[in-house]
mmCIF file of C-alpha atoms and ligand atoms in Angstrom:
data_model
loop_
_atom_site.group_PDB
_atom_site.id
_atom_site.type_symbol
_atom_site.label_atom_id
_atom_site.label_comp_id
_atom_site.label_asym_id
_atom_site.label_seq_id
_atom_site.Cartn_x
_atom_site.Cartn_y
_atom_site.Cartn_z
ATOM 1 C CA UNK A 1 -30.132 -15.052 -21.816
ATOM 2 C CA UNK A 2 -26.476 -15.027 -20.220
ATOM 3 C CA UNK A 3 -25.263 -12.065 -17.801
ATOM 4 C CA UNK A 4 -21.803 -11.541 -17.844
ATOM 5 C CA UNK A 5 -19.800 -10.659 -14.733
ATOM 6 C CA UNK A 6 -16.300 -11.305 -15.843
ATOM 7 C CA UNK A 7 -14.794 -7.894 -17.414
ATOM 8 C CA UNK A 8 -11.559 -7.829 -15.150
ATOM 9 C CA UNK A 9 -10.641 -11.031 -17.309
ATOM 10 C CA UNK A 10 -11.756 -9.772 -20.708
ATOM 11 C CA UNK A 11 -14.221 -7.773 -22.065
ATOM 12 C CA UNK A 12 -16.283 -7.863 -24.758
ATOM 13 C CA UNK A 13 -15.281 -5.299 -27.629
ATOM 14 C CA UNK A 14 -16.847 -2.005 -28.866
ATOM 15 C CA UNK A 15 -18.760 -1.574 -31.452
ATOM 16 C CA UNK A 16 -16.846 1.378 -32.576
ATOM 17 C CA UNK A 17 -13.509 -0.804 -31.816
ATOM 18 C CA UNK A 18 -14.612 -3.583 -34.386
ATOM 19 C CA UNK A 19 -16.284 -1.414 -36.689
ATOM 20 C CA UNK A 20 -12.458 0.625 -37.037
ATOM 21 C CA UNK A 21 -10.728 -2.354 -36.909
ATOM 22 C CA UNK A 22 -12.711 -4.449 -39.772
ATOM 23 C CA UNK A 23 -12.320 -1.505 -41.659
ATOM 24 C CA UNK A 24 -8.549 -1.539 -41.702
ATOM 25 C CA UNK A 25 -8.007 -5.295 -41.944
ATOM 26 C CA UNK A 26 -10.101 -5.050 -45.040
ATOM 27 C CA UNK A 27 -8.666 -1.807 -46.695
ATOM 28 C CA UNK A 28 -5.409 -0.742 -45.293
ATOM 29 C CA UNK A 29 -1.976 -3.836 -45.752
ATOM 30 C CA UNK A 30 0.594 -1.476 -45.667
ATOM 31 C CA UNK A 31 3.712 -2.997 -43.908
ATOM 32 C CA UNK A 32 4.269 0.896 -41.534
ATOM 33 C CA UNK A 33 7.801 0.535 -42.096
ATOM 34 C CA UNK A 34 7.514 0.886 -46.053
ATOM 35 C CA UNK A 35 8.309 4.231 -47.573
ATOM 36 C CA UNK A 36 5.487 4.089 -50.256
ATOM 37 C CA UNK A 37 2.595 4.953 -50.149
ATOM 38 C CA UNK A 38 0.591 1.699 -48.542
ATOM 39 C CA UNK A 39 3.015 1.884 -45.481
ATOM 40 C CA UNK A 40 2.523 5.525 -45.423
ATOM 41 C CA UNK A 41 -1.038 5.154 -44.420
ATOM 42 C CA UNK A 42 -1.451 2.651 -41.362
ATOM 43 C CA UNK A 43 1.656 4.520 -40.117
ATOM 44 C CA UNK A 44 -0.178 6.740 -39.915
ATOM 45 C CA UNK A 45 -2.910 5.115 -38.852
ATOM 46 C CA UNK A 46 -0.190 3.507 -35.556
ATOM 47 C CA UNK A 47 0.330 6.953 -34.678
ATOM 48 C CA UNK A 48 -2.631 8.515 -34.544
ATOM 49 C CA UNK A 49 -3.452 5.426 -32.213
ATOM 50 C CA UNK A 50 -0.141 5.433 -29.714
ATOM 51 C CA UNK A 51 -1.591 9.907 -29.347
ATOM 52 C CA UNK A 52 -4.819 8.203 -28.106
ATOM 53 C CA UNK A 53 -3.324 5.817 -25.614
ATOM 54 C CA UNK A 54 -0.910 8.548 -24.382
ATOM 55 C CA UNK A 55 -3.112 10.973 -23.774
ATOM 56 C CA UNK A 56 -5.231 8.264 -21.918
ATOM 57 C CA UNK A 57 -2.396 7.715 -19.429
ATOM 58 C CA UNK A 58 -1.247 11.864 -19.457
ATOM 59 C CA UNK A 59 2.022 10.977 -21.542
ATOM 60 C CA UNK A 60 3.824 11.797 -24.858
ATOM 61 C CA UNK A 61 3.403 10.021 -28.610
ATOM 62 C CA UNK A 62 7.109 8.600 -28.629
ATOM 63 C CA UNK A 63 6.982 7.722 -25.061
ATOM 64 C CA UNK A 64 3.951 4.846 -25.448
ATOM 65 C CA UNK A 65 5.497 1.805 -26.534
ATOM 66 C CA UNK A 66 2.986 -0.524 -28.593
ATOM 67 C CA UNK A 67 3.676 -4.749 -27.476
ATOM 68 C CA UNK A 68 1.526 -7.713 -27.455
ATOM 69 C CA UNK A 69 -0.574 -6.727 -23.909
ATOM 70 C CA UNK A 70 -0.536 -6.753 -20.388
ATOM 71 C CA UNK A 71 1.896 -9.804 -19.812
ATOM 72 C CA UNK A 72 4.602 -8.778 -22.323
ATOM 73 C CA UNK A 73 4.468 -5.105 -20.976
ATOM 74 C CA UNK A 74 4.750 -6.144 -17.583
ATOM 75 C CA UNK A 75 7.996 -8.754 -19.003
ATOM 76 C CA UNK A 76 9.347 -5.651 -20.793
ATOM 77 C CA UNK A 77 9.247 -3.549 -18.246
ATOM 78 C CA UNK A 78 10.698 -5.471 -15.937
ATOM 79 C CA UNK A 79 13.298 -7.775 -17.835
ATOM 80 C CA UNK A 80 13.967 -4.069 -19.766
ATOM 81 C CA UNK A 81 15.366 -2.180 -16.443
ATOM 82 C CA UNK A 82 16.805 -6.242 -15.055
ATOM 83 C CA UNK A 83 18.829 -5.674 -18.202
ATOM 84 C CA UNK A 84 20.139 -2.450 -18.252
ATOM 85 C CA UNK A 85 21.210 -2.764 -15.349
ATOM 86 C CA UNK A 86 22.537 -5.971 -14.575
ATOM 87 C CA UNK A 87 26.208 -4.452 -14.825
ATOM 88 C CA UNK A 88 25.742 -2.335 -11.738
ATOM 89 C CA UNK A 89 25.461 -2.434 -8.530
ATOM 90 C CA UNK A 90 22.148 -2.076 -8.478
ATOM 91 C CA UNK A 91 20.313 -6.105 -7.759
ATOM 92 C CA UNK A 92 17.082 -6.095 -6.047
ATOM 93 C CA UNK A 93 13.845 -5.776 -7.143
ATOM 94 C CA UNK A 94 10.759 -4.801 -4.959
ATOM 95 C CA UNK A 95 6.888 -6.214 -5.896
ATOM 96 C CA UNK A 96 4.614 -6.353 -4.126
ATOM 97 C CA UNK A 97 2.668 -9.551 -2.511
ATOM 98 C CA UNK A 98 -0.269 -8.375 -4.297
ATOM 99 C CA UNK A 99 0.857 -8.296 -8.309
ATOM 100 C CA UNK A 100 -0.829 -9.937 -11.217
ATOM 101 C CA UNK A 101 1.661 -13.684 -12.245
ATOM 102 C CA UNK A 102 2.961 -11.178 -15.581
ATOM 103 C CA UNK A 103 5.141 -9.111 -12.577
ATOM 104 C CA UNK A 104 5.377 -11.808 -10.053
ATOM 105 C CA UNK A 105 6.583 -15.104 -12.202
ATOM 106 C CA UNK A 106 8.938 -12.116 -13.755
ATOM 107 C CA UNK A 107 10.328 -11.700 -10.467
ATOM 108 C CA UNK A 108 11.156 -15.578 -9.822
ATOM 109 C CA UNK A 109 12.826 -15.739 -13.738
ATOM 110 C CA UNK A 110 15.042 -12.933 -12.757
ATOM 111 C CA UNK A 111 15.476 -14.983 -8.898
ATOM 112 C CA UNK A 112 17.121 -18.127 -10.684
ATOM 113 C CA UNK A 113 19.665 -15.738 -12.833
ATOM 114 C CA UNK A 114 20.920 -14.408 -9.077
ATOM 115 C CA UNK A 115 18.824 -10.813 -8.393
ATOM 116 C CA UNK A 116 17.115 -10.628 -4.842
ATOM 117 C CA UNK A 117 12.998 -10.244 -5.084
ATOM 118 C CA UNK A 118 11.542 -8.782 -1.840
ATOM 119 C CA UNK A 119 7.821 -8.852 -1.944
ATOM 120 C CA UNK A 120 5.616 -6.576 -0.268
ATOM 121 C CA UNK A 121 3.035 -7.771 2.485
ATOM 122 C CA UNK A 122 -0.807 -6.107 2.472
ATOM 123 C CA UNK A 123 -3.077 -6.549 5.568
ATOM 124 C CA UNK A 124 -6.768 -7.057 5.335
ATOM 125 C CA UNK A 125 -7.432 -4.201 3.097
ATOM 126 C CA UNK A 126 -5.172 -4.902 0.375
ATOM 127 C CA UNK A 127 -3.050 -2.339 0.056
ATOM 128 C CA UNK A 128 0.935 -1.760 0.018
ATOM 129 C CA UNK A 129 1.771 0.919 2.336
ATOM 130 C CA UNK A 130 4.446 2.643 1.683
ATOM 131 C CA UNK A 131 6.099 2.100 5.268
ATOM 132 C CA UNK A 132 6.781 -1.348 3.538
ATOM 133 C CA UNK A 133 8.527 0.146 0.957
ATOM 134 C CA UNK A 134 10.920 2.006 3.188
ATOM 135 C CA UNK A 135 11.359 -0.895 5.337
ATOM 136 C CA UNK A 136 12.175 -2.722 2.107
ATOM 137 C CA UNK A 137 13.758 -0.527 -0.473
ATOM 138 C CA UNK A 138 17.757 -0.209 -0.163
ATOM 139 C CA UNK A 139 20.566 2.072 -2.169
ATOM 140 C CA UNK A 140 20.638 -1.722 -4.086
ATOM 141 C CA UNK A 141 17.230 -1.321 -5.365
ATOM 142 C CA UNK A 142 17.004 -1.161 -9.545
ATOM 143 C CA UNK A 143 12.899 -1.280 -9.292
ATOM 144 C CA UNK A 144 9.762 -1.378 -7.755
ATOM 145 C CA UNK A 145 6.734 -2.840 -9.631
ATOM 146 C CA UNK A 146 3.738 -2.085 -7.682
ATOM 147 C CA UNK A 147 -0.068 -2.680 -9.860
ATOM 148 C CA UNK A 148 -2.649 0.392 -10.135
ATOM 149 C CA UNK A 149 -5.670 -1.604 -8.990
ATOM 150 C CA UNK A 150 -5.787 -5.430 -7.764
ATOM 151 C CA UNK A 151 -7.842 -7.022 -10.859
ATOM 152 C CA UNK A 152 -8.786 -9.669 -7.883
ATOM 153 C CA UNK A 153 -10.205 -7.160 -5.041
ATOM 154 C CA UNK A 154 -9.868 -3.854 -7.070
ATOM 155 C CA UNK A 155 -7.911 -1.692 -4.159
ATOM 156 C CA UNK A 156 -5.798 1.013 -5.732
ATOM 157 C CA UNK A 157 -2.201 0.718 -4.333
ATOM 158 C CA UNK A 158 -1.078 4.556 -3.201
ATOM 159 C CA UNK A 159 0.971 4.633 -6.432
ATOM 160 C CA UNK A 160 1.993 8.388 -6.169
ATOM 161 C CA UNK A 161 3.656 7.824 -2.013
ATOM 162 C CA UNK A 162 5.841 4.984 -3.280
ATOM 163 C CA UNK A 163 6.641 6.488 -5.890
ATOM 164 C CA UNK A 164 8.167 8.716 -4.507
ATOM 165 C CA UNK A 165 9.531 6.809 -1.841
ATOM 166 C CA UNK A 166 11.118 4.493 -4.637
ATOM 167 C CA UNK A 167 12.862 8.148 -6.591
ATOM 168 C CA UNK A 168 14.000 8.865 -3.543
ATOM 169 C CA UNK A 169 16.147 6.049 -2.798
ATOM 170 C CA UNK A 170 17.384 6.334 -7.118
ATOM 171 C CA UNK A 171 15.006 3.447 -7.650
ATOM 172 C CA UNK A 172 12.854 3.267 -10.721
ATOM 173 C CA UNK A 173 9.116 2.706 -10.825
ATOM 174 C CA UNK A 174 6.500 0.782 -12.834
ATOM 175 C CA UNK A 175 3.149 0.311 -11.971
ATOM 176 C CA UNK A 176 0.815 -2.794 -13.818
ATOM 177 C CA UNK A 177 -1.965 -0.602 -14.819
ATOM 178 C CA UNK A 178 -3.859 -2.539 -16.244
ATOM 179 C CA UNK A 179 -6.883 -2.699 -14.631
ATOM 180 C CA UNK A 180 -6.753 0.634 -13.425
ATOM 181 C CA UNK A 181 -6.517 2.696 -17.059
ATOM 182 C CA UNK A 182 -10.093 2.912 -18.603
ATOM 183 C CA UNK A 183 -11.792 2.721 -15.496
ATOM 184 C CA UNK A 184 -9.699 5.661 -13.435
ATOM 185 C CA UNK A 185 -7.592 8.689 -14.267
ATOM 186 C CA UNK A 186 -4.865 7.671 -14.649
ATOM 187 C CA UNK A 187 -2.114 10.481 -15.301
ATOM 188 C CA UNK A 188 2.011 9.405 -15.425
ATOM 189 C CA UNK A 189 3.259 13.227 -14.258
ATOM 190 C CA UNK A 190 0.578 12.955 -11.316
ATOM 191 C CA UNK A 191 1.644 9.212 -10.486
ATOM 192 C CA UNK A 192 5.184 10.308 -10.592
ATOM 193 C CA UNK A 193 5.889 6.468 -12.234
ATOM 194 C CA UNK A 194 8.710 5.914 -15.160
ATOM 195 C CA UNK A 195 6.782 3.004 -16.755
ATOM 196 C CA UNK A 196 3.498 2.563 -16.597
ATOM 197 C CA UNK A 197 1.604 -1.263 -18.514
ATOM 198 C CA UNK A 198 -2.113 -1.295 -20.232
ATOM 199 C CA UNK A 199 -3.553 -3.949 -21.809
ATOM 200 C CA UNK A 200 -6.391 -3.278 -24.779
ATOM 201 C CA UNK A 201 -9.146 -5.837 -23.583
ATOM 202 C CA UNK A 202 -9.604 -5.075 -20.350
ATOM 203 C CA UNK A 203 -10.786 -1.719 -21.876
ATOM 204 C CA UNK A 204 -13.261 -3.022 -24.030
ATOM 205 C CA UNK A 205 -10.486 -3.398 -26.562
ATOM 206 C CA UNK A 206 -9.920 -6.421 -28.893
ATOM 207 C CA UNK A 207 -7.069 -9.022 -26.833
ATOM 208 C CA UNK A 208 -3.118 -9.893 -27.673
ATOM 209 C CA UNK A 209 -2.547 -5.694 -27.913
ATOM 210 C CA UNK A 210 -1.612 -3.396 -25.073
ATOM 211 C CA UNK A 211 1.115 -0.445 -24.359
ATOM 212 C CA UNK A 212 4.248 0.071 -22.162
ATOM 213 C CA UNK A 213 4.926 3.560 -21.430
ATOM 214 C CA UNK A 214 8.266 4.587 -20.545
ATOM 215 C CA UNK A 215 9.407 7.583 -19.356
ATOM 216 C CA UNK A 216 11.926 10.014 -21.851
ATOM 217 C CA UNK A 217 15.424 8.867 -20.662
ATOM 218 C CA UNK A 218 14.750 5.960 -18.758
ATOM 219 C CA UNK A 219 16.505 3.020 -20.625
ATOM 220 C CA UNK A 220 15.343 -0.467 -21.197
ATOM 221 C CA UNK A 221 17.141 -3.567 -23.476
ATOM 222 C CA UNK A 222 14.271 -5.316 -25.606
ATOM 223 C CA UNK A 223 13.197 -7.942 -24.891
ATOM 224 C CA UNK A 224 12.480 -8.550 -28.535
ATOM 225 C CA UNK A 225 15.121 -7.908 -31.064
ATOM 226 C CA UNK A 226 14.773 -7.700 -34.870
ATOM 227 C CA UNK A 227 14.099 -4.409 -36.661
ATOM 228 C CA UNK A 228 14.180 -1.021 -35.545
ATOM 229 C CA UNK A 229 9.853 -0.684 -34.994
ATOM 230 C CA UNK A 230 8.572 1.398 -32.186
ATOM 231 C CA UNK A 231 12.051 3.568 -32.522
ATOM 232 C CA UNK A 232 14.648 -0.033 -31.523
ATOM 233 C CA UNK A 233 12.533 -0.514 -28.685
ATOM 234 C CA UNK A 234 10.273 -3.412 -29.938
ATOM 235 C CA UNK A 235 11.039 -5.204 -32.921
ATOM 236 C CA UNK A 236 8.613 -6.954 -35.182
ATOM 237 C CA UNK A 237 5.662 -5.969 -38.137
ATOM 238 C CA UNK A 238 2.916 -3.718 -35.758
ATOM 239 C CA UNK A 239 -0.325 -6.043 -35.639
ATOM 240 C CA UNK A 240 -1.895 -2.396 -37.090
ATOM 241 C CA UNK A 241 -5.678 -3.859 -37.056
ATOM 242 C CA UNK A 242 -4.990 -4.421 -33.209
ATOM 243 C CA UNK A 243 -3.459 -0.873 -32.296
ATOM 244 C CA UNK A 244 -5.932 0.590 -34.030
ATOM 245 C CA UNK A 245 -8.480 -1.067 -31.855
ATOM 246 C CA UNK A 246 -5.969 0.587 -29.036
ATOM 247 C CA UNK A 247 -6.724 3.327 -29.835
ATOM 248 C CA UNK A 248 -10.046 3.799 -30.195
ATOM 249 C CA UNK A 249 -10.373 1.478 -26.745
ATOM 250 C CA UNK A 250 -8.327 3.976 -25.202
ATOM 251 C CA UNK A 251 -10.472 7.100 -26.975
ATOM 252 C CA UNK A 252 -13.652 5.795 -26.140
ATOM 253 C CA UNK A 253 -13.159 4.920 -22.589
ATOM 254 C CA UNK A 254 -11.479 8.458 -21.606
ATOM 255 C CA UNK A 255 -14.964 9.921 -23.189
ATOM 256 C CA UNK A 256 -17.303 7.886 -21.372
ATOM 257 C CA UNK A 257 -15.119 7.306 -18.070
ATOM 258 C CA UNK A 258 -16.887 9.844 -15.941
ATOM 259 C CA UNK A 259 -20.068 8.641 -16.454
ATOM 260 C CA UNK A 260 -19.455 5.229 -15.655
ATOM 261 C CA UNK A 261 -17.573 5.608 -13.383
ATOM 262 C CA UNK A 262 -20.138 6.582 -11.970
ATOM 263 C CA UNK A 263 -23.162 3.776 -13.584
ATOM 264 C CA UNK A 264 -21.088 0.676 -12.578
ATOM 265 C CA UNK A 265 -20.289 1.840 -8.816
ATOM 266 C CA UNK A 266 -23.641 2.390 -8.395
ATOM 267 C CA UNK A 267 -24.083 -1.099 -9.530
ATOM 268 C CA UNK A 268 -21.515 -2.505 -7.987
ATOM 269 C CA UNK A 269 -22.344 -1.235 -4.491
ATOM 270 C CA UNK A 270 -25.766 -2.201 -5.162
ATOM 271 C CA UNK A 271 -25.059 -5.610 -5.942
ATOM 272 C CA UNK A 272 -22.335 -6.112 -2.565
ATOM 273 C CA UNK A 273 -25.168 -4.936 -0.054
ATOM 274 C CA UNK A 274 -28.035 -6.987 -1.526
ATOM 275 C CA UNK A 275 -25.987 -9.682 -1.871
ATOM 276 C CA UNK A 276 -24.575 -8.915 2.250
ATOM 277 C CA UNK A 277 -28.538 -8.775 2.535
ATOM 278 C CA UNK A 278 -29.131 -11.008 1.321
ATOM 279 C CA UNK A 279 -26.905 -14.238 1.690
ATOM 280 C CA UNK A 280 -25.509 -14.902 5.391
ATOM 281 C CA UNK A 281 -22.163 -15.701 6.053
ATOM 282 C CA UNK A 282 -20.743 -13.736 3.556
ATOM 283 C CA UNK A 283 -17.946 -10.811 3.686
ATOM 284 C CA UNK A 284 -16.418 -8.909 1.355
ATOM 285 C CA UNK A 285 -12.630 -8.580 0.785
ATOM 286 C CA UNK A 286 -10.873 -4.806 1.109
ATOM 287 C CA UNK A 287 -13.982 -3.274 0.312
ATOM 288 C CA UNK A 288 -12.997 -0.588 2.844
ATOM 289 C CA UNK A 289 -9.822 0.514 0.477
ATOM 290 C CA UNK A 290 -10.497 2.633 -2.733
ATOM 291 C CA UNK A 291 -11.125 0.437 -4.934
ATOM 292 C CA UNK A 292 -11.346 0.466 -9.024
ATOM 293 C CA UNK A 293 -16.572 1.153 -9.376
ATOM 294 C CA UNK A 294 -16.077 -2.491 -11.580
ATOM 295 C CA UNK A 295 -14.723 -4.753 -9.188
ATOM 296 C CA UNK A 296 -16.140 -6.680 -5.513
ATOM 297 C CA UNK A 297 -14.725 -9.974 -4.335
ATOM 298 C CA UNK A 298 -17.196 -11.012 -1.448
ATOM 299 C CA UNK A 299 -16.660 -14.823 0.440
ATOM 300 C CA UNK A 300 -19.112 -16.563 1.203
ATOM 301 C CA UNK A 301 -19.255 -18.688 4.074
ATOM 302 C CA UNK A 302 -18.598 -22.588 3.805
ATOM 303 C CA UNK A 303 -19.101 -22.620 -0.157
ATOM 304 C CA UNK A 304 -16.729 -23.726 -2.686
ATOM 305 C CA UNK A 305 -15.723 -20.925 -4.752
ATOM 306 C CA UNK A 306 -15.487 -23.533 -7.730
ATOM 307 C CA UNK A 307 -18.577 -24.970 -7.013
ATOM 308 C CA UNK A 308 -20.811 -21.498 -6.785
ATOM 309 C CA UNK A 309 -18.851 -20.232 -10.336
ATOM 310 C CA UNK A 310 -20.500 -23.716 -12.329
ATOM 311 C CA UNK A 311 -23.637 -22.996 -10.482
ATOM 312 C CA UNK A 312 -23.947 -19.390 -11.232
ATOM 313 C CA UNK A 313 -22.858 -20.713 -14.801
ATOM 314 C CA UNK A 314 -25.477 -22.933 -15.361
ATOM 315 C CA UNK A 315 -28.130 -20.489 -14.047
ATOM 316 C CA UNK A 316 -26.591 -18.010 -17.444
ATOM 317 C CA UNK A 317 -23.848 -16.136 -14.493
ATOM 318 C CA UNK A 318 -20.621 -15.318 -15.797
ATOM 319 C CA UNK A 319 -18.473 -14.862 -12.617
ATOM 320 C CA UNK A 320 -14.792 -15.978 -11.922
ATOM 321 C CA UNK A 321 -12.770 -16.921 -7.854
ATOM 322 C CA UNK A 322 -10.444 -14.249 -8.662
ATOM 323 C CA UNK A 323 -7.273 -13.834 -11.550
ATOM 324 C CA UNK A 324 -8.593 -15.787 -14.682
ATOM 325 C CA UNK A 325 -4.679 -17.007 -15.008
ATOM 326 C CA UNK A 326 -5.370 -19.191 -12.087
ATOM 327 C CA UNK A 327 -9.075 -20.769 -12.438
ATOM 328 C CA UNK A 328 -9.328 -24.132 -13.473
ATOM 329 C CA UNK A 329 -7.515 -24.657 -10.002
ATOM 330 C CA UNK A 330 -8.294 -25.232 -6.605
ATOM 331 C CA UNK A 331 -5.598 -23.148 -5.392
ATOM 332 C CA UNK A 332 -6.184 -20.391 -3.440
ATOM 333 C CA UNK A 333 -6.352 -16.891 -4.706
ATOM 334 C CA UNK A 334 -2.974 -15.657 -3.809
ATOM 335 C CA UNK A 335 -4.320 -12.066 -2.933
ATOM 336 C CA UNK A 336 -6.453 -12.582 -0.143
ATOM 337 C CA UNK A 337 -3.951 -15.383 1.488
ATOM 338 C CA UNK A 338 -1.049 -12.110 0.976
ATOM 339 C CA UNK A 339 -4.232 -10.326 3.041
ATOM 340 C CA UNK A 340 -3.986 -13.232 5.266
ATOM 341 C CA UNK A 341 -6.923 -14.466 5.409
ATOM 342 C CA UNK A 342 -7.528 -17.764 6.575
ATOM 343 C CA UNK A 343 -8.151 -20.700 3.424
ATOM 344 C CA UNK A 344 -11.683 -20.990 4.021
ATOM 345 C CA UNK A 345 -11.645 -17.448 3.359
ATOM 346 C CA UNK A 346 -9.658 -17.715 0.579
ATOM 347 C CA UNK A 347 -10.857 -20.460 -1.523
ATOM 348 C CA UNK A 348 -14.972 -19.731 -1.119
ATOM 349 C CA UNK A 349 -14.762 -16.176 -3.107
ATOM 350 C CA UNK A 350 -16.262 -14.604 -6.300
ATOM 351 C CA UNK A 351 -15.048 -11.738 -7.802
ATOM 352 C CA UNK A 352 -17.834 -10.163 -9.190
ATOM 353 C CA UNK A 353 -16.131 -7.683 -11.894
ATOM 354 C CA UNK A 354 -18.912 -5.162 -14.166
ATOM 355 C CA UNK A 355 -18.743 -3.354 -17.374
ATOM 356 C CA UNK A 356 -20.072 -1.402 -19.978
ATOM 357 C CA UNK A 357 -23.185 -4.056 -20.919
ATOM 358 C CA UNK A 358 -24.394 -4.181 -17.763
ATOM 359 C CA UNK A 359 -27.356 -3.055 -16.383
ATOM 360 C CA UNK A 360 -29.826 -2.946 -12.467
ATOM 361 C CA UNK A 361 -31.760 -5.644 -14.755
ATOM 362 C CA UNK A 362 -28.295 -7.859 -14.320
ATOM 363 C CA UNK A 363 -28.115 -7.273 -10.339
ATOM 364 C CA UNK A 364 -31.763 -7.758 -10.434
ATOM 365 C CA UNK A 365 -30.920 -11.551 -12.125
ATOM 366 C CA UNK A 366 -28.382 -12.425 -9.348
ATOM 367 C CA UNK A 367 -29.464 -11.216 -6.840
ATOM 368 C CA UNK A 368 -32.738 -13.571 -7.692
ATOM 369 C CA UNK A 369 -30.540 -16.692 -7.803
ATOM 370 C CA UNK A 370 -27.541 -16.043 -5.590
ATOM 371 C CA UNK A 371 -29.598 -17.121 -2.595
ATOM 372 C CA UNK A 372 -31.133 -20.295 -3.538
ATOM 373 C CA UNK A 373 -27.798 -21.395 -5.205
ATOM 374 C CA UNK A 374 -25.813 -20.421 -1.916
ATOM 375 C CA UNK A 375 -28.537 -21.996 0.019
ATOM 376 C CA UNK A 376 -28.839 -25.644 -1.962
ATOM 377 C CA UNK A 377 -24.794 -26.218 -2.035
ATOM 378 C CA UNK A 378 -25.001 -24.990 1.632
ATOM 379 C CA UNK A 379 -26.856 -27.898 1.689
ATOM 380 C CA UNK A 380 -24.875 -30.016 -0.172
ATOM 381 C CA UNK A 381 -22.277 -29.970 1.993
ATOM 382 C CA UNK A 382 -23.662 -30.402 4.660
ATOM 383 C CA UNK A 383 -25.590 -33.863 3.765
ATOM 384 C CA UNK A 384 -23.605 -36.832 4.959
ATOM 385 C CA UNK A 385 -21.778 -38.785 1.897
ATOM 386 C CA UNK A 386 -23.312 -42.015 1.046
ATOM 387 C CA UNK A 387 -21.434 -45.270 -0.292
HETATM 388 C C1 PLP B 401 -3.285 -6.431 -13.141
HETATM 389 C C2 PLP B 401 -3.361 -7.510 -14.399
HETATM 390 N N1 PLP B 401 -1.280 -7.806 -15.218
HETATM 391 C C3 PLP B 401 -1.567 -8.047 -16.377
HETATM 392 C C4 PLP B 401 -2.699 -8.979 -17.093
HETATM 393 C C5 PLP B 401 -2.194 -9.671 -18.019
HETATM 394 O O1 PLP B 401 -2.857 -8.699 -19.136
HETATM 395 P P1 PLP B 401 -2.661 -9.776 -20.866
HETATM 396 O O2 PLP B 401 -3.560 -10.425 -20.611
HETATM 397 O O3 PLP B 401 -3.081 -8.119 -21.779
HETATM 398 O O4 PLP B 401 -1.574 -10.887 -21.437
HETATM 399 C C6 PLP B 401 -3.757 -9.030 -16.463
HETATM 400 C C7 PLP B 401 -4.790 -10.112 -17.020
HETATM 401 O O5 PLP B 401 -5.704 -10.387 -16.192
HETATM 402 C C8 PLP B 401 -4.298 -8.092 -15.636
HETATM 403 O O6 PLP B 401 -5.370 -8.071 -14.699
#
């Protein structure tokens, strides 16, 4: 039996999502832009999903634009604002150093087009301080983009305080809520943001679909040009089954949030406490900060993270060495680097991220296997290399 502890990379599709998506794929093929009966049926399905997503984040349905996932949402927010404001004197973007590549590389692309980019530092806690933003923001700042929860260490950022600083300077504020939506309450009004990205596959929905929420009145230049879909904000015939899946996932996540939060944080806390107790030379990264309930990131002294990942996979346990996008490379995590940890700590960290199907038995199995695996890897790395 295999155990999946990598829910921040992606999640299994919830049975209710699968049922609705299958039914839509089978029975509802109309184009939502069509005026006839077939089109009106799928338009109603898209509208229903839009309402479910809006409810999850405390927004108005008309402010929700469906996208092809979190990466597209981040691109749309940042490039869309940049292009809309390119004609003004505001040519500065502030982001944090622990953002996902979808934000970081989009900022890099804009830097090549003459935008000034400032990356905010974080300390060992993995949290961006409002003071750092106060120092970095100027009258030229067009946009501030700071993620709600970090994908590698799970730390929750003080978005309301940061957004308030941006507002006072007349800058827009975007938050990537891909890792928080569905796990902790996300309310666009309480956060005080202008733009917010979510992705369905991180909350038991399908891959390749998500949403960008934009506060009414915020003007973005569309990244995708073409027809008048999504009120002219994202061209292309809607992926109706995926959008329906996104809506169902949002509804399920909302309904189960309180109980899953309690269940997963208890599981995560036990996993973390016992790993640190049973395996010498371990330390939790960002453990002192507010975190999403399902995530822990632990460094194992004198263990190459990639080797530990493979050894655990051979035991049937799937974990990750940080963000999925950079796995397969031996690059140290940019998040742990930004948190100021030395190379040995950034290169031997493992992320355990729990989700829907995980139980106490999964944690028991991990705890039964992990100490021996770590010990073996440490012994191997100590033994002399034979010619
Ligand atoms: C914080 C964060 N933002 C954006 C993304 C990208 O989302 P998607 O996989 O839907 O493109 C991810 C996925 O790993 C993420 O964790």
